[in-house]
Short mmCIF file of C-alpha atoms in Angstrom, two decimals:
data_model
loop_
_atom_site.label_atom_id
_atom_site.label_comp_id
_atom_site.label_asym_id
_atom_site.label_seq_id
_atom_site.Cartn_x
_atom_site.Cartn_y
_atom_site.Cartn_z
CA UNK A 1364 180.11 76.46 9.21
CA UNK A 1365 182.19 77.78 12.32
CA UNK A 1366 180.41 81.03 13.78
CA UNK A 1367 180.90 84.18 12.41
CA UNK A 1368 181.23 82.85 9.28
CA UNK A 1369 178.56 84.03 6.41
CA UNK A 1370 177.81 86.55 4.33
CA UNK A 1371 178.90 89.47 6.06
CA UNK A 1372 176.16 92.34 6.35
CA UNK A 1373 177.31 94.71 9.07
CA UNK A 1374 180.28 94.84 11.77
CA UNK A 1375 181.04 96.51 14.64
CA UNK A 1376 184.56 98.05 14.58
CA UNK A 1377 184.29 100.10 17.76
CA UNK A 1378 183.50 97.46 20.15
CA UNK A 1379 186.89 95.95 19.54
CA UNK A 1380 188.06 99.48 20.11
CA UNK A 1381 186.58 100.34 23.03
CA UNK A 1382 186.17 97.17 24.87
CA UNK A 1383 188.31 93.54 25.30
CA UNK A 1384 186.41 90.45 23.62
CA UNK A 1385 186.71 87.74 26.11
CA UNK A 1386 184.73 85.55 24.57
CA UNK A 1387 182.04 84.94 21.47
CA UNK A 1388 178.60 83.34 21.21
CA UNK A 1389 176.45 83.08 17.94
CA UNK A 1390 172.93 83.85 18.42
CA UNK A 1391 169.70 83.96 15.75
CA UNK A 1392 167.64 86.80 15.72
CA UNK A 1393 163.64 87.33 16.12
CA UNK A 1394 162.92 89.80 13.59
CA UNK A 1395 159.26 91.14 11.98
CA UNK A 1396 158.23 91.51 8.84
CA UNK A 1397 160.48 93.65 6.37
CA UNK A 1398 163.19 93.65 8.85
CA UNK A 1399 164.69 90.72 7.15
CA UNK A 1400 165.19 92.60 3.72
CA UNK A 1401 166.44 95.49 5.24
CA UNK A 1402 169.18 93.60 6.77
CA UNK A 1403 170.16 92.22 3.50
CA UNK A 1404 170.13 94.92 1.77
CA UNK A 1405 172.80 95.89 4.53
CA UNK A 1406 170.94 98.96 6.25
CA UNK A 1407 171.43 97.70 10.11
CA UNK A 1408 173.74 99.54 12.54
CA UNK A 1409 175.12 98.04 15.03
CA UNK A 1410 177.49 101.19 16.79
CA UNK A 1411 175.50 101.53 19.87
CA UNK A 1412 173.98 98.47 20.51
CA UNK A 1413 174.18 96.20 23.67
CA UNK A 1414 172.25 92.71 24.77
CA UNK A 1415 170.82 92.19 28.06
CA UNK A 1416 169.57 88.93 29.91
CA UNK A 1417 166.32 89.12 31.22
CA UNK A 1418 164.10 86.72 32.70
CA UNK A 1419 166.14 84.10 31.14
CA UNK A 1420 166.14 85.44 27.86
CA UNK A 1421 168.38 87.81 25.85
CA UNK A 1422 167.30 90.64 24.30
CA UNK A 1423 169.13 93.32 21.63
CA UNK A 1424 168.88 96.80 22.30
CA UNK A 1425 169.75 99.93 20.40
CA UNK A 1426 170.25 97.85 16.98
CA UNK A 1427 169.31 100.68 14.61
CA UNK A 1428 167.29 98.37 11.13
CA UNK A 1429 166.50 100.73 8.91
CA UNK A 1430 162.76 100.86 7.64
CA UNK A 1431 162.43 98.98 4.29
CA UNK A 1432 162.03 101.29 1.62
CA UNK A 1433 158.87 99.50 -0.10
CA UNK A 1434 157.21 98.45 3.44
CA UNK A 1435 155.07 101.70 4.02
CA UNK A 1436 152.55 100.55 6.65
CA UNK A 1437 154.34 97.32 7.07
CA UNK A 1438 157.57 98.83 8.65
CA UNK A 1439 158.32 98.64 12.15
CA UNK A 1440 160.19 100.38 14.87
CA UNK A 1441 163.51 100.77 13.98
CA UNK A 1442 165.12 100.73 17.01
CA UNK A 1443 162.92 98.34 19.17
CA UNK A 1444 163.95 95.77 21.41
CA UNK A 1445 164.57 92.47 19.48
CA UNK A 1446 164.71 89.19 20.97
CA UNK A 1447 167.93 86.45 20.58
CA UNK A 1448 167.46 82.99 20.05
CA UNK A 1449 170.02 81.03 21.78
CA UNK A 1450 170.15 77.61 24.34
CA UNK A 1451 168.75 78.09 27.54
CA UNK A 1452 172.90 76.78 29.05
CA UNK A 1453 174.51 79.17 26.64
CA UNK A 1454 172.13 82.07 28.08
CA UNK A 1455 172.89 80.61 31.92
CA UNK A 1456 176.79 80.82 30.56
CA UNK A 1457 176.68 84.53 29.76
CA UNK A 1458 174.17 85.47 32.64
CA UNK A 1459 176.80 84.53 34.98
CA UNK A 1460 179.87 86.05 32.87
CA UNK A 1461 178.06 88.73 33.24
CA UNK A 1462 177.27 88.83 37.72
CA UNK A 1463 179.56 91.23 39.11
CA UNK A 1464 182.17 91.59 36.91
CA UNK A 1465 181.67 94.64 34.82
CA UNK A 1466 180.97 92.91 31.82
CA UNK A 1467 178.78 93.87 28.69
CA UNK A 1468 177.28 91.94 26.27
CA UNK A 1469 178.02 93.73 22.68
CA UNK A 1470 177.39 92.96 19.04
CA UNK A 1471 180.08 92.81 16.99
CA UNK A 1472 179.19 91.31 13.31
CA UNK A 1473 175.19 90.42 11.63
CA UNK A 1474 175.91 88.26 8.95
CA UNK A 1475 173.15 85.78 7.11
CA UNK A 1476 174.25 82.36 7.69
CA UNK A 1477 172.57 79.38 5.38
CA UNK A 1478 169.04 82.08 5.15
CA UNK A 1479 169.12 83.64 8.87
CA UNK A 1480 170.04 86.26 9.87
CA UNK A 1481 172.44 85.81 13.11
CA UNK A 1482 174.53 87.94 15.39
CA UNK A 1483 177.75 87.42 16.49
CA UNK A 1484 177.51 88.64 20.66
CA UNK A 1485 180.64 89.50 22.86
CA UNK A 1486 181.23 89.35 26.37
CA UNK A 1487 183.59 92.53 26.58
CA UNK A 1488 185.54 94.31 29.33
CA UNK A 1489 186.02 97.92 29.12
CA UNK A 1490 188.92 98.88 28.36
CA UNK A 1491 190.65 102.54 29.74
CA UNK A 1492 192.70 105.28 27.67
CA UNK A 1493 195.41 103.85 28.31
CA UNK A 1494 194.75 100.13 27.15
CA UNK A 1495 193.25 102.02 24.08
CA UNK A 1496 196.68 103.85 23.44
CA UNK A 1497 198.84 100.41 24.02
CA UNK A 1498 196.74 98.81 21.49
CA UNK A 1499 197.47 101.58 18.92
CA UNK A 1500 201.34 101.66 19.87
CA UNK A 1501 201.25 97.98 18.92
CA UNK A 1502 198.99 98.21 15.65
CA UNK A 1503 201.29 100.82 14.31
CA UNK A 1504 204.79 98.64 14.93
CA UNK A 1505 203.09 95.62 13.29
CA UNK A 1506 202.19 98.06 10.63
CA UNK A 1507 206.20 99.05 10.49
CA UNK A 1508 207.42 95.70 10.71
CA UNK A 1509 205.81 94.47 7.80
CA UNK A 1510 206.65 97.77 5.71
CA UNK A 1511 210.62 96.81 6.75
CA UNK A 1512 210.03 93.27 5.76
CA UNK A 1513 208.11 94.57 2.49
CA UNK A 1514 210.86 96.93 1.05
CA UNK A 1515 213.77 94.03 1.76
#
């Protein structure tokens, strides 16, 4: 199955809004206990979060999992630090992406893919007002086009 393919459980529409995708890795996530069912019962948000490379690992932070409802004393932190599995070159890859260019590692879909959980991670580029208004000019003459080409 190609990556980002899955069952869909949460996306990230304002990272393609507010930064340019350059490029997309796959990674599995380390998660505790009842996290798991509260990710497929679709209560993960994903609007603020960012990874980071660190001592040659990558890490997740501000991933908001909401506690499972049935966990009591079983939940954990919902918005601690989690820890993404990926290949040692494919974390070497991004670390250097990442060296002095002003890019940011973002999530932009969490999907469960053949019983895992995964995450689909971005390098982005920020992108200014104007790039942001370009981008909207654009999306609404596509949007025209294809109402012309509709009504014919």
């Amino acid at each position: 199955m190609p990556k980002g393919e899955g069952k869909l459980v949460a996306q990230n529409r304002k990272a393609r809004f507010d930064y340019t995708i350059l490029d997309t890795v796959e990674a599995g996530i380390v998660l505790k206990g009842t996290e798991i069912k509260s990710i497929r019962a679709a209560r993960i948000n994903l609007k603020d979060g960012f990874a980071r490379v660190r001592n040659g690992e990558i890490y997740l932070h501000n991933v908001h999992i909401s506690p499972y409802e049935q966990g009591n004393q079983f939940n954990h932190d919902p918005l601690r630090t989690r820890k993404l599995l990926m290949h040692k070159k494919q974390i070497n890859r991004l670390e250097g992406e990442m060296k002095g260019s002003g890019n940011t590692l973002v999530p932009l879909k969490v999907y469960i893919k053949d019983g895992y959980a995964k995450v689909l991670i971005g390098v982005a580029k920020g992108k200014k007002n104007y790039d942001k208004r370009e981008d909207l000019k654009r999306k609404d003459q596509k949007r025209d086009l294809a109402r012309s080409l509709r009504e014919r």
